[in-house]
Amino acid sequence: MLAETGRGTVDADQALVVRAQRGDKRAFDVLVRKYQHKVTHLIARYLRDKNEVVDLAQETFIKTYLALPSFRGDSAFYTWLYRIAVNTVKNHLVSREGRFHAVSVDADEEAWEEHVAVLHDLATPESLLLRDELEGTVFRAIAKLPDELREAITLRELEGLSYEEIAQAMGCPVGTVRSRIFRAREAIDQEIRPLLER
Amino acid sequence: MGTSQNGQCADEDVLVREEISALMDNEVGAVQIERILGAMTEDAALQESWSRYHLVRDVLRRTTPPFCASSLPERVAVALAARSETLVSTRPVQRMGRFRRHRKGALSVAALAASFVLFAVLLVVPQQTSTLQSGVTIVRISAGEDNELPTVAADTDRHFLKASQLTPYLVNHSEYLAGSGMGGVVPFIHVVSHGD
């Protein structure tokens, strides 16, 4: 039974995980698309090579899919996914100790953060340029939005408020909030698409 | 009419995208999720919208990777499909493999047993001689009962054979000849001696 978050809505991750556990690969694909950037970002903090990062991200998702039957939902799906990604990276780094002085896989997170600090921001100038361009495009697109759309998307994405909380803050119905957030996303999407298709 | 249908499709598409946007924020019900999943399965553009909406979120929350690995979902899907195909196709093979392993094991034992039998036959077979047209006798070297037959292994006979100008190679290697049945196996090693 899926726990409702309020007003008949359900936690999307939980609903998708339950479906994926029943063998619905569409649901798992939606989860991959949702978390691909986050997982890749996480792995890229530890590794320099783009191909290696993508390979490990792929491995992380495959491990996650195979381990889904054992996921009982005691923690949030992303928390669990995060652990799998970090362990995948650690195992990878340990296995290639010749090139990387690995610390114990049991080392705590802080030790790892220190250990890989030297590897941070190892992206190539080209990829950094694309990321900077993407960030610039998104923030410019937000700046161009009508006030009500900009406020709605900012409260949602940066402040993390729910639709109900945003509705209260903006003094409008929840349906209006939903519509404003969608229109804001569509407007931003229009701006970044040419960049991604290049 | 066509324009109206296109307009209706576009409206439906917008509605689905709005639901996708709401799904990102945990603001849809269980029934809607099923509908969204169905729509996304049929329309790759909707999947891309879902990916890009999340990319924007990650940009705003500073969790964007230094590069865009847009092919990752496809790679994962292909890898999982290949994996499940492998699992499906290997199961019967694994069962067959067990059978084959048993059969192979039995064949190996049989082949080993046959080798021992052949080896024993070659060793135990009674010594025989055959006379060549030239009057040279082929002799089998074995610990048989016919000790009275001339054997080239003996020093005296070796000396005699040398004296008879036989090929030194044949003289030196005569001890490897086990029996008459070996002629086809070791065709170049023949033990020769003068017959009486």
Coordinates of C-alpha atoms in Angstrom, one line a residue:
Chain A
M1 CA 0.0 0.0 0.0
L2 CA 1.4 3.3 -1.0
A3 CA 1.5 6.1 1.5
E4 CA -0.3 9.2 0.4
T5 CA 1.5 12.5 0.7
G6 CA -1.8 14.5 0.9
R7 CA -4.8 15.3 -1.3
G8 CA -4.7 11.7 -2.7
T9 CA -1.2 12.1 -4.1
V10 CA 1.5 9.5 -3.6
D11 CA 5.2 9.5 -3.2
A12 CA 6.4 9.1 -6.8
D13 CA 9.6 7.2 -6.0
Q14 CA 7.8 4.8 -3.8
A15 CA 5.1 4.2 -6.4
L16 CA 7.7 3.7 -9.2
V17 CA 9.8 1.4 -7.0
V18 CA 6.8 -0.8 -6.3
R19 CA 6.1 -1.1 -10.0
A20 CA 9.7 -1.8 -10.8
Q21 CA 9.8 -4.5 -8.1
R22 CA 6.9 -6.1 -9.9
G23 CA 9.1 -6.2 -13.1
D24 CA 7.8 -3.0 -14.7
K25 CA 10.9 -1.7 -16.5
R26 CA 9.2 1.4 -17.6
A27 CA 9.0 2.5 -14.0
F28 CA 12.6 1.8 -13.5
D29 CA 13.5 3.7 -16.6
V30 CA 11.7 6.7 -15.2
L31 CA 13.7 6.4 -12.0
V32 CA 17.0 6.2 -14.0
R33 CA 16.0 9.4 -16.0
K34 CA 15.1 11.1 -12.7
Y35 CA 18.4 10.3 -10.9
Q36 CA 20.9 10.0 -13.8
H37 CA 22.3 13.5 -13.3
K38 CA 22.5 13.2 -9.6
V39 CA 24.2 9.8 -9.7
T40 CA 26.6 10.9 -12.4
H41 CA 27.4 14.1 -10.5
L42 CA 28.1 12.0 -7.4
I43 CA 30.5 9.6 -9.2
A44 CA 32.2 12.4 -11.1
R45 CA 33.4 13.8 -7.7
Y46 CA 35.5 10.7 -7.4
L47 CA 36.7 10.0 -11.0
R48 CA 38.3 12.0 -13.8
D49 CA 37.5 10.0 -16.9
K50 CA 34.0 10.6 -18.4
N51 CA 33.7 7.1 -19.8
E52 CA 34.6 5.6 -16.5
V53 CA 32.0 7.8 -14.8
V54 CA 29.3 6.8 -17.2
D55 CA 30.2 3.1 -16.9
L56 CA 30.0 3.3 -13.1
A57 CA 26.7 5.1 -13.3
Q58 CA 25.4 2.4 -15.5
E59 CA 26.7 -0.3 -13.2
T60 CA 25.1 1.5 -10.2
F61 CA 21.7 1.5 -11.9
I62 CA 22.0 -2.2 -12.9
K63 CA 23.0 -3.1 -9.3
T64 CA 20.1 -1.1 -8.1
Y65 CA 17.7 -2.9 -10.4
L66 CA 19.0 -6.3 -9.4
A67 CA 18.8 -5.4 -5.7
L68 CA 15.3 -4.0 -5.9
P69 CA 13.6 -7.1 -4.5
S70 CA 15.6 -6.6 -1.3
F71 CA 14.6 -2.9 -1.0
R72 CA 12.0 -2.7 1.7
G73 CA 11.5 1.1 1.7
D74 CA 13.0 1.6 5.1
S75 CA 14.8 4.6 3.7
A76 CA 14.1 6.9 0.8
F77 CA 14.9 5.4 -2.6
Y78 CA 17.6 8.0 -3.3
T79 CA 19.3 7.3 0.0
W80 CA 19.6 3.7 -1.0
L81 CA 20.7 4.5 -4.5
Y82 CA 23.3 6.9 -3.1
R83 CA 24.8 4.1 -1.0
I84 CA 25.0 1.8 -4.0
A85 CA 26.7 4.4 -6.1
V86 CA 29.2 5.3 -3.4
N87 CA 30.0 1.6 -2.8
T88 CA 30.3 1.0 -6.5
V89 CA 32.8 3.8 -6.8
K90 CA 34.8 2.7 -3.7
N91 CA 35.0 -0.9 -5.0
H92 CA 36.2 0.4 -8.3
L93 CA 38.9 2.6 -6.8
V94 CA 40.1 -0.2 -4.6
S95 CA 40.3 -2.6 -7.5
R96 CA 42.6 -0.2 -9.4
E97 CA 44.8 0.5 -6.4
G98 CA 47.8 0.7 -8.7
R99 CA 46.6 4.0 -10.1
F100 CA 44.9 5.3 -7.1
H101 CA 45.9 4.9 -3.5
A102 CA 42.7 3.6 -2.2
V103 CA 41.5 3.8 1.4
S104 CA 39.4 1.1 3.1
V105 CA 35.9 0.6 1.7
D106 CA 34.9 0.8 5.4
A107 CA 36.3 4.3 5.8
D108 CA 33.7 6.8 6.8
E109 CA 32.3 9.3 4.4
E110 CA 34.4 12.1 5.7
A111 CA 37.6 10.3 5.2
W112 CA 36.6 9.6 1.6
E113 CA 35.6 13.2 1.0
E114 CA 39.1 14.2 2.2
H115 CA 40.7 11.5 0.2
V116 CA 39.1 12.5 -3.1
A117 CA 39.3 16.2 -2.5
V118 CA 42.3 16.4 -4.8
L119 CA 40.1 14.9 -7.5
H120 CA 37.4 17.4 -7.3
D121 CA 36.6 19.6 -10.2
L122 CA 38.6 17.5 -12.6
A123 CA 36.2 18.2 -15.5
T124 CA 37.7 19.2 -18.8
P125 CA 37.4 22.9 -19.8
E126 CA 34.9 22.0 -22.5
S127 CA 32.6 20.1 -20.2
L128 CA 32.8 22.9 -17.6
L129 CA 32.0 25.4 -20.4
L130 CA 28.8 23.4 -21.2
R131 CA 27.8 23.2 -17.6
D132 CA 28.4 26.9 -17.1
E133 CA 26.5 27.6 -20.2
L134 CA 23.6 25.4 -19.1
E135 CA 23.5 27.1 -15.7
G136 CA 23.6 30.5 -17.3
T137 CA 20.8 29.6 -19.7
V138 CA 18.6 28.2 -16.9
F139 CA 19.0 31.3 -14.6
R140 CA 18.5 33.7 -17.5
A141 CA 15.3 31.8 -18.5
I142 CA 14.1 32.1 -14.9
A143 CA 14.9 35.8 -14.8
K144 CA 12.8 36.3 -17.9
L145 CA 9.7 34.5 -16.5
P146 CA 6.6 36.4 -15.4
D147 CA 6.7 37.1 -11.7
E148 CA 4.1 34.6 -10.7
L149 CA 5.9 31.8 -12.6
R150 CA 9.3 32.8 -11.3
E151 CA 8.0 32.8 -7.7
A152 CA 6.3 29.5 -8.0
I153 CA 9.2 27.7 -9.6
T154 CA 11.7 29.3 -7.1
L155 CA 9.6 28.3 -4.1
R156 CA 9.3 24.8 -5.4
E157 CA 12.9 24.1 -6.7
L158 CA 15.0 26.2 -4.4
E159 CA 12.9 26.4 -1.2
G160 CA 11.4 22.9 -1.6
L161 CA 7.9 23.9 -0.7
S162 CA 5.0 21.6 -1.5
Y163 CA 2.2 22.8 -3.9
E164 CA -0.1 23.3 -0.9
E165 CA 2.5 25.5 0.9
I166 CA 3.2 27.5 -2.3
A167 CA -0.6 28.0 -2.7
Q168 CA -0.7 29.4 0.8
A169 CA 2.3 31.6 0.2
M170 CA 1.0 32.9 -3.1
G171 CA -2.6 33.1 -2.1
C172 CA -3.9 31.0 -5.0
P173 CA -5.4 27.5 -5.5
V174 CA -3.2 24.4 -5.7
G175 CA -4.3 23.8 -9.3
T176 CA -2.9 27.2 -10.2
V177 CA 0.4 26.5 -8.5
R178 CA 0.6 23.2 -10.5
S179 CA -0.1 25.1 -13.7
R180 CA 2.4 27.9 -13.0
I181 CA 5.2 25.5 -12.1
F182 CA 4.6 23.5 -15.3
R183 CA 4.6 26.7 -17.5
A184 CA 7.8 27.8 -15.8
R185 CA 9.4 24.4 -16.6
E186 CA 8.2 24.5 -20.2
A187 CA 9.6 28.0 -20.7
I188 CA 13.0 27.0 -19.2
D189 CA 12.9 23.8 -21.3
Q190 CA 12.5 25.8 -24.5
E191 CA 15.7 27.7 -23.7
I192 CA 17.9 24.7 -22.9
R193 CA 16.8 22.4 -25.6
P194 CA 18.9 24.0 -28.4
L195 CA 21.9 23.8 -26.0
L196 CA 21.5 20.1 -25.4
E197 CA 20.8 19.3 -29.0
R198 CA 24.0 20.9 -30.2
Chain B
M1 CA -11.0 18.1 -39.0
G2 CA -7.3 17.1 -39.1
T3 CA -6.3 20.4 -37.6
S4 CA -8.8 19.9 -34.8
Q5 CA -7.4 16.4 -34.2
N6 CA -3.9 17.7 -34.2
G7 CA -4.9 20.4 -31.8
Q8 CA -6.6 17.8 -29.5
C9 CA -3.4 15.7 -29.6
A10 CA -1.3 18.7 -28.7
D11 CA -3.7 19.6 -25.8
E12 CA -3.4 16.0 -24.5
D13 CA 0.3 16.2 -24.9
V14 CA 0.4 19.4 -22.8
L15 CA -1.8 17.8 -20.2
V16 CA 0.5 14.7 -19.9
R17 CA 3.5 17.0 -19.6
E18 CA 1.8 18.9 -16.9
E19 CA 1.1 15.6 -15.1
I20 CA 4.8 14.7 -15.6
S21 CA 5.7 18.0 -14.0
A22 CA 3.4 17.3 -11.1
L23 CA 4.9 13.7 -10.8
M24 CA 8.3 15.3 -10.2
D25 CA 6.8 17.1 -7.2
N26 CA 4.9 14.1 -5.8
E27 CA 1.7 15.8 -6.7
V28 CA -0.1 13.0 -8.6
G29 CA -2.3 10.1 -7.5
A30 CA -1.6 6.4 -8.1
V31 CA -4.0 6.2 -11.1
Q32 CA -2.3 9.1 -12.8
I33 CA 1.1 7.5 -12.4
E34 CA -0.1 4.5 -14.4
R35 CA -1.4 6.8 -17.1
I36 CA 1.9 8.8 -17.2
L37 CA 4.0 5.7 -17.4
G38 CA 1.9 4.4 -20.3
A39 CA 2.2 7.8 -22.1
M40 CA 5.9 8.0 -21.5
T41 CA 6.4 4.4 -22.8
E42 CA 4.7 5.3 -26.1
D43 CA 6.3 8.7 -26.5
A44 CA 10.1 9.2 -26.3
A45 CA 9.6 12.9 -26.4
L46 CA 7.8 12.7 -23.0
Q47 CA 10.7 10.7 -21.6
E48 CA 13.0 13.4 -22.8
S49 CA 10.8 16.1 -21.2
W50 CA 11.0 14.2 -17.9
S51 CA 14.8 14.0 -18.2
R52 CA 15.2 17.7 -19.0
Y53 CA 12.8 18.9 -16.2
H54 CA 15.1 17.0 -13.8
L55 CA 18.2 18.4 -15.4
V56 CA 16.9 21.9 -14.7
R57 CA 16.2 20.9 -11.1
D58 CA 19.7 19.6 -10.8
V59 CA 21.1 22.7 -12.3
L60 CA 19.2 24.8 -9.8
R61 CA 20.2 22.6 -6.9
R62 CA 23.9 22.5 -8.1
T63 CA 23.9 18.7 -8.6
T64 CA 24.7 18.8 -12.3
P65 CA 27.5 16.6 -13.5
P66 CA 30.4 18.3 -15.3
F67 CA 29.1 16.7 -18.5
C68 CA 25.8 15.5 -19.9
A69 CA 25.5 11.7 -20.2
S70 CA 22.2 11.7 -22.0
S71 CA 22.6 8.2 -23.3
L72 CA 22.7 6.7 -19.8
P73 CA 19.0 5.6 -19.6
E74 CA 19.3 3.9 -23.0
R75 CA 22.5 2.2 -21.9
V76 CA 21.0 0.9 -18.7
A77 CA 17.9 -0.3 -20.6
V78 CA 20.0 -2.2 -23.1
A79 CA 22.2 -3.7 -20.5
L80 CA 19.2 -4.9 -18.5
A81 CA 17.5 -6.3 -21.6
A82 CA 20.7 -8.1 -22.5
R83 CA 20.9 -9.4 -19.0
S84 CA 17.4 -10.8 -18.9
E85 CA 17.8 -12.3 -22.4
T86 CA 21.0 -14.0 -21.2
L87 CA 19.2 -15.3 -18.1
V88 CA 16.3 -16.6 -20.2
S89 CA 18.5 -18.2 -22.8
T90 CA 21.0 -19.7 -20.3
R91 CA 18.5 -21.5 -18.1
P92 CA 17.7 -24.3 -20.5
V93 CA 21.4 -24.5 -21.5
Q94 CA 22.4 -24.8 -17.9
R95 CA 20.0 -27.7 -17.5
M96 CA 21.3 -29.2 -20.7
G97 CA 24.8 -28.4 -19.5
R98 CA 24.4 -30.6 -16.5
F99 CA 23.2 -33.4 -18.6
R100 CA 26.1 -32.9 -21.0
R101 CA 28.5 -32.8 -18.2
H102 CA 27.3 -36.1 -16.9
R103 CA 27.4 -37.6 -20.4
K104 CA 30.8 -36.2 -21.0
G105 CA 32.0 -37.6 -17.7
A106 CA 30.7 -41.0 -18.6
L107 CA 32.3 -40.9 -22.0
S108 CA 35.6 -39.9 -20.4
V109 CA 35.5 -42.8 -18.0
A110 CA 34.7 -45.1 -20.9
A111 CA 37.5 -43.7 -23.0
L112 CA 39.9 -44.1 -20.1
A113 CA 38.8 -47.7 -19.6
A114 CA 39.2 -48.4 -23.3
S115 CA 42.7 -47.0 -23.2
F116 CA 43.7 -49.3 -20.4
V117 CA 42.2 -52.3 -22.1
L118 CA 44.1 -51.4 -25.3
F119 CA 47.3 -50.8 -23.4
A120 CA 46.9 -54.1 -21.6
V121 CA 46.2 -56.0 -24.8
L122 CA 49.2 -54.5 -26.5
L123 CA 51.4 -55.5 -23.5
V124 CA 50.1 -58.9 -22.9
V125 CA 49.6 -60.1 -26.4
P126 CA 51.8 -63.0 -27.1
Q127 CA 55.0 -62.3 -28.9
Q128 CA 54.8 -63.1 -32.5
T129 CA 57.2 -62.8 -35.3
S130 CA 56.7 -62.2 -38.9
T131 CA 59.2 -62.8 -41.6
L132 CA 59.9 -60.2 -44.2
Q133 CA 60.5 -61.1 -47.7
S134 CA 64.2 -60.1 -47.2
G135 CA 64.5 -62.7 -44.6
V136 CA 64.7 -60.2 -41.8
T137 CA 62.5 -61.0 -38.8
I138 CA 60.5 -58.4 -36.9
V139 CA 60.7 -59.1 -33.3
R140 CA 58.5 -57.9 -30.5
I141 CA 60.3 -56.8 -27.4
S142 CA 58.4 -57.9 -24.3
A143 CA 58.7 -60.0 -21.3
G144 CA 56.9 -62.8 -23.0
E145 CA 57.5 -66.5 -22.6
D146 CA 59.2 -66.9 -26.0
N147 CA 62.6 -66.1 -24.7
E148 CA 64.2 -68.2 -27.3
L149 CA 63.3 -65.7 -30.0
P150 CA 66.0 -63.4 -30.9
T151 CA 65.7 -60.0 -29.3
V152 CA 67.5 -56.9 -30.5
A153 CA 67.6 -55.5 -27.0
A154 CA 70.3 -57.8 -26.0
D155 CA 73.8 -56.5 -26.1
T156 CA 75.0 -59.4 -28.1
D157 CA 72.3 -59.1 -30.6
R158 CA 72.9 -55.4 -30.8
H159 CA 76.4 -56.1 -31.6
F160 CA 75.4 -58.6 -34.1
L161 CA 72.9 -56.2 -35.8
K162 CA 75.6 -53.5 -36.0
A163 CA 77.8 -56.0 -37.6
S164 CA 75.0 -56.7 -40.1
Q165 CA 75.0 -53.0 -41.1
L166 CA 71.4 -52.4 -40.0
T167 CA 70.3 -48.9 -39.6
P168 CA 71.7 -47.6 -36.3
Y169 CA 68.5 -45.7 -35.7
L170 CA 66.4 -48.8 -35.9
V171 CA 68.8 -50.6 -33.6
N172 CA 68.8 -47.8 -31.0
H173 CA 65.1 -47.4 -30.9
S174 CA 64.0 -51.0 -31.2
E175 CA 63.0 -51.1 -27.5
Y176 CA 60.0 -48.9 -28.2
L177 CA 58.3 -51.5 -30.3
A178 CA 55.6 -53.1 -28.2
G179 CA 53.9 -55.5 -30.5
S180 CA 52.9 -56.2 -34.0
G181 CA 49.7 -54.1 -33.6
M182 CA 51.9 -51.1 -33.2
G183 CA 53.1 -51.1 -36.7
G184 CA 50.5 -48.6 -37.8
V185 CA 51.0 -46.4 -34.8
V186 CA 54.8 -46.2 -34.9
P187 CA 55.4 -47.0 -38.5
F188 CA 59.0 -45.9 -38.5
I189 CA 60.2 -48.0 -35.6
H190 CA 60.6 -51.5 -36.6
V191 CA 62.8 -53.9 -34.8
V192 CA 64.6 -56.1 -37.1
S193 CA 66.9 -59.0 -36.8
H194 CA 68.0 -61.8 -38.9
G195 CA 65.7 -64.7 -38.8
D196 CA 67.1 -68.1 -38.4

